[in-house]
PDB file of C-alpha atoms in Angstrom:
ATOM      1  CA  GLN A 153       0.000   0.000   0.000  1.00  0.00           C
ATOM      2  CA  VAL A 154       1.186   3.482  -0.894  1.00  0.00           C
ATOM      3  CA  GLN A 155       0.068   6.847   0.400  1.00  0.00           C
ATOM      4  CA  LEU A 156       0.774  10.060  -1.506  1.00  0.00           C
ATOM      5  CA  VAL A 157       0.160  13.510  -0.093  1.00  0.00           C
ATOM      6  CA  GLU A 158       0.530  16.613  -2.259  1.00  0.00           C
ATOM      7  CA  SER A 159       1.069  20.133  -1.012  1.00  0.00           C
ATOM      8  CA  GLY A 160       2.080  23.529  -2.327  1.00  0.00           C
ATOM      9  CA  GLY A 161      -0.778  24.464  -4.618  1.00  0.00           C
ATOM     10  CA  GLY A 162      -2.429  27.856  -4.575  1.00  0.00           C
ATOM     11  CA  LEU A 163      -3.179  31.029  -6.472  1.00  0.00           C
ATOM     12  CA  VAL A 164      -0.422  32.779  -8.391  1.00  0.00           C
ATOM     13  CA  GLN A 165      -0.227  35.469 -11.040  1.00  0.00           C
ATOM     14  CA  ALA A 166       0.855  34.693 -14.566  1.00  0.00           C
ATOM     15  CA  GLY A 167       4.633  34.617 -14.790  1.00  0.00           C
ATOM     16  CA  GLY A 168       4.984  33.523 -11.191  1.00  0.00           C
ATOM     17  CA  SER A 169       6.284  30.323  -9.639  1.00  0.00           C
ATOM     18  CA  LEU A 170       5.074  27.572  -7.344  1.00  0.00           C
ATOM     19  CA  ARG A 171       6.620  24.406  -5.985  1.00  0.00           C
ATOM     20  CA  LEU A 172       4.533  21.326  -5.389  1.00  0.00           C
ATOM     21  CA  SER A 173       5.611  18.525  -3.084  1.00  0.00           C
ATOM     22  CA  CYS A 174       4.497  14.920  -2.941  1.00  0.00           C
ATOM     23  CA  ALA A 175       5.357  12.947   0.168  1.00  0.00           C
ATOM     24  CA  ALA A 176       5.184   9.192  -0.269  1.00  0.00           C
ATOM     25  CA  SER A 177       4.855   6.607   2.458  1.00  0.00           C
ATOM     26  CA  GLY A 178       4.046   2.945   2.904  1.00  0.00           C
ATOM     27  CA  GLU A 179       6.597   1.367   0.586  1.00  0.00           C
ATOM     28  CA  THR A 180      10.190   1.588  -0.641  1.00  0.00           C
ATOM     29  CA  PHE A 181      10.449   3.445  -3.953  1.00  0.00           C
ATOM     30  CA  SER A 182      13.965   2.701  -5.061  1.00  0.00           C
ATOM     31  CA  SER A 183      12.869   0.989  -8.277  1.00  0.00           C
ATOM     32  CA  TYR A 184       9.617   2.788  -9.037  1.00  0.00           C
ATOM     33  CA  ALA A 185       8.655   5.948 -10.915  1.00  0.00           C
ATOM     34  CA  MET A 186       6.673   8.960  -9.858  1.00  0.00           C
ATOM     35  CA  GLY A 187       4.625  11.290 -11.986  1.00  0.00           C
ATOM     36  CA  TRP A 188       2.800  14.590 -11.810  1.00  0.00           C
ATOM     37  CA  PHE A 189      -0.430  14.847 -13.772  1.00  0.00           C
ATOM     38  CA  ARG A 190      -2.936  17.633 -14.093  1.00  0.00           C
ATOM     39  CA  GLN A 191      -6.576  17.842 -14.958  1.00  0.00           C
ATOM     40  CA  ALA A 192      -8.583  20.940 -15.810  1.00  0.00           C
ATOM     41  CA  PRO A 193     -12.404  20.917 -15.826  1.00  0.00           C
ATOM     42  CA  GLY A 194     -13.748  19.053 -18.839  1.00  0.00           C
ATOM     43  CA  LYS A 195     -10.300  17.893 -19.922  1.00  0.00           C
ATOM     44  CA  GLU A 196      -8.322  14.677 -19.694  1.00  0.00           C
ATOM     45  CA  ARG A 197      -5.718  13.958 -17.044  1.00  0.00           C
ATOM     46  CA  ASP A 198      -2.397  14.659 -18.723  1.00  0.00           C
ATOM     47  CA  LEU A 199       1.182  13.978 -17.768  1.00  0.00           C
ATOM     48  CA  VAL A 200       3.126  17.001 -16.584  1.00  0.00           C
ATOM     49  CA  ALA A 201       6.360  15.261 -15.630  1.00  0.00           C
ATOM     50  CA  ALA A 202       7.688  11.938 -14.434  1.00  0.00           C
ATOM     51  CA  ILE A 203      10.889  10.780 -12.776  1.00  0.00           C
ATOM     52  CA  SER A 204      12.559   7.465 -12.085  1.00  0.00           C
ATOM     53  CA  TRP A 205      13.392   6.932  -8.418  1.00  0.00           C
ATOM     54  CA  SER A 206      16.540   4.967  -9.182  1.00  0.00           C
ATOM     55  CA  SER A 207      18.071   6.690 -12.202  1.00  0.00           C
ATOM     56  CA  GLY A 208      16.593  10.171 -11.919  1.00  0.00           C
ATOM     57  CA  ARG A 209      15.619  10.042 -15.581  1.00  0.00           C
ATOM     58  CA  THR A 210      12.861  12.526 -16.372  1.00  0.00           C
ATOM     59  CA  LEU A 211      10.049  12.991 -18.853  1.00  0.00           C
ATOM     60  CA  TYR A 212       8.037  16.156 -19.481  1.00  0.00           C
ATOM     61  CA  GLY A 213       4.828  17.033 -21.218  1.00  0.00           C
ATOM     62  CA  ASP A 214       5.376  19.238 -24.243  1.00  0.00           C
ATOM     63  CA  SER A 215       3.468  22.185 -22.790  1.00  0.00           C
ATOM     64  CA  VAL A 216       5.710  22.486 -19.724  1.00  0.00           C
ATOM     65  CA  LYS A 217       9.162  21.782 -21.147  1.00  0.00           C
ATOM     66  CA  GLY A 218      11.607  24.483 -20.159  1.00  0.00           C
ATOM     67  CA  ARG A 219       9.270  25.875 -17.491  1.00  0.00           C
ATOM     68  CA  PHE A 220       8.738  23.019 -15.033  1.00  0.00           C
ATOM     69  CA  THR A 221      11.299  20.846 -13.293  1.00  0.00           C
ATOM     70  CA  ILE A 222      10.665  17.570 -11.505  1.00  0.00           C
ATOM     71  CA  SER A 223      13.072  16.402  -8.825  1.00  0.00           C
ATOM     72  CA  LYS A 224      13.244  13.940  -5.964  1.00  0.00           C
ATOM     73  CA  ASP A 225      14.692  13.452  -2.540  1.00  0.00           C
ATOM     74  CA  ASN A 226      15.077   9.722  -1.990  1.00  0.00           C
ATOM     75  CA  ALA A 227      15.924  10.143   1.685  1.00  0.00           C
ATOM     76  CA  LYS A 228      12.631  11.945   2.264  1.00  0.00           C
ATOM     77  CA  ASN A 229      10.582   9.859  -0.196  1.00  0.00           C
ATOM     78  CA  THR A 230       9.445  13.145  -1.681  1.00  0.00           C
ATOM     79  CA  VAL A 231       9.029  14.348  -5.238  1.00  0.00           C
ATOM     80  CA  TYR A 232       8.874  17.995  -6.197  1.00  0.00           C
ATOM     81  CA  LEU A 233       7.524  19.935  -9.129  1.00  0.00           C
ATOM     82  CA  GLN A 234       9.025  23.388  -9.539  1.00  0.00           C
ATOM     83  CA  MET A 235       6.774  25.437 -11.788  1.00  0.00           C
ATOM     84  CA  SER A 236       8.000  28.689 -13.281  1.00  0.00           C
ATOM     85  CA  SER A 237       6.714  31.156 -15.873  1.00  0.00           C
ATOM     86  CA  LEU A 238       3.218  29.990 -15.054  1.00  0.00           C
ATOM     87  CA  LYS A 239       0.425  30.657 -17.514  1.00  0.00           C
ATOM     88  CA  PRO A 240      -3.354  30.768 -17.025  1.00  0.00           C
ATOM     89  CA  GLU A 241      -3.600  27.556 -19.049  1.00  0.00           C
ATOM     90  CA  ASP A 242      -1.585  25.801 -16.321  1.00  0.00           C
ATOM     91  CA  THR A 243      -4.621  26.131 -14.057  1.00  0.00           C
ATOM     92  CA  ALA A 244      -5.709  22.644 -13.003  1.00  0.00           C
ATOM     93  CA  VAL A 245      -5.786  20.157 -10.194  1.00  0.00           C
ATOM     94  CA  TYR A 246      -2.334  18.607  -9.965  1.00  0.00           C
ATOM     95  CA  TYR A 247      -2.000  14.986  -8.906  1.00  0.00           C
ATOM     96  CA  CYS A 248       0.989  12.999  -7.776  1.00  0.00           C
ATOM     97  CA  ALA A 249       1.066   9.350  -8.852  1.00  0.00           C
ATOM     98  CA  ALA A 250       3.219   6.264  -8.348  1.00  0.00           C
ATOM     99  CA  ASP A 251       4.024   3.650 -10.984  1.00  0.00           C
ATOM    100  CA  LEU A 252       4.970   0.449  -9.166  1.00  0.00           C
ATOM    101  CA  ARG A 253       6.056  -1.533 -12.210  1.00  0.00           C
ATOM    102  CA  ASN A 254       9.706  -1.455 -13.153  1.00  0.00           C
ATOM    103  CA  ARG A 255       8.956  -0.951 -16.847  1.00  0.00           C
ATOM    104  CA  GLY A 256      12.322   0.334 -17.943  1.00  0.00           C
ATOM    105  CA  TYR A 257      10.678   3.491 -19.257  1.00  0.00           C
ATOM    106  CA  LEU A 258       8.584   6.361 -17.946  1.00  0.00           C
ATOM    107  CA  SER A 259       4.948   6.172 -18.979  1.00  0.00           C
ATOM    108  CA  GLN A 260       2.880   9.165 -20.078  1.00  0.00           C
ATOM    109  CA  LYS A 261      -0.411   7.317 -19.573  1.00  0.00           C
ATOM    110  CA  PHE A 262      -2.405   7.976 -16.445  1.00  0.00           C
ATOM    111  CA  TYR A 263      -3.644   4.373 -16.345  1.00  0.00           C
ATOM    112  CA  ALA A 264      -0.074   3.130 -15.947  1.00  0.00           C
ATOM    113  CA  TYR A 265       0.091   4.622 -12.462  1.00  0.00           C
ATOM    114  CA  ASP A 266      -1.148   2.593  -9.545  1.00  0.00           C
ATOM    115  CA  TYR A 267      -1.536   5.062  -6.693  1.00  0.00           C
ATOM    116  CA  TRP A 268      -2.708   8.660  -6.617  1.00  0.00           C
ATOM    117  CA  GLY A 269      -2.706  11.546  -4.229  1.00  0.00           C
ATOM    118  CA  GLN A 270      -5.765  13.617  -3.449  1.00  0.00           C
ATOM    119  CA  GLY A 271      -4.722  16.454  -5.739  1.00  0.00           C
ATOM    120  CA  THR A 272      -3.847  20.081  -5.146  1.00  0.00           C
ATOM    121  CA  GLN A 273      -5.384  23.052  -6.947  1.00  0.00           C
ATOM    122  CA  VAL A 274      -3.151  25.403  -8.904  1.00  0.00           C
ATOM    123  CA  THR A 275      -4.780  28.565 -10.200  1.00  0.00           C
ATOM    124  CA  VAL A 276      -2.895  31.030 -12.386  1.00  0.00           C
ATOM    125  CA  SER A 277      -4.523  34.413 -12.831  1.00  0.00           C
ATOM    126  CA  SER A 278      -3.934  36.585 -15.880  1.00  0.00           C
TER     127      SER A 278
END
């Protein structure tokens, strides 16, 4: 069993920055991957970024490349999402997710992830 708790969401003006955190507990993550997804009203849940716990390899959605950075602290079992140059279209609920299968690659598909956090709202005003 895995528990994921997100924090750090809020309201920010366009061009600003936020950092999201996802604290994981309940299992050892040395060989698993973590992802950040987001979902706006009426839209699908899309990958924002993913990271491998063991290698640190990363994957980003096209819309956030160059603006967002995913990182991890293995000692704290925590994954971060640093968001910069935020745009109104980044407004969404952001979810942290854990992929327990050692696939050898980072998946962009939400259904590949086994556990999810409760989500944190990010609102970017224009």
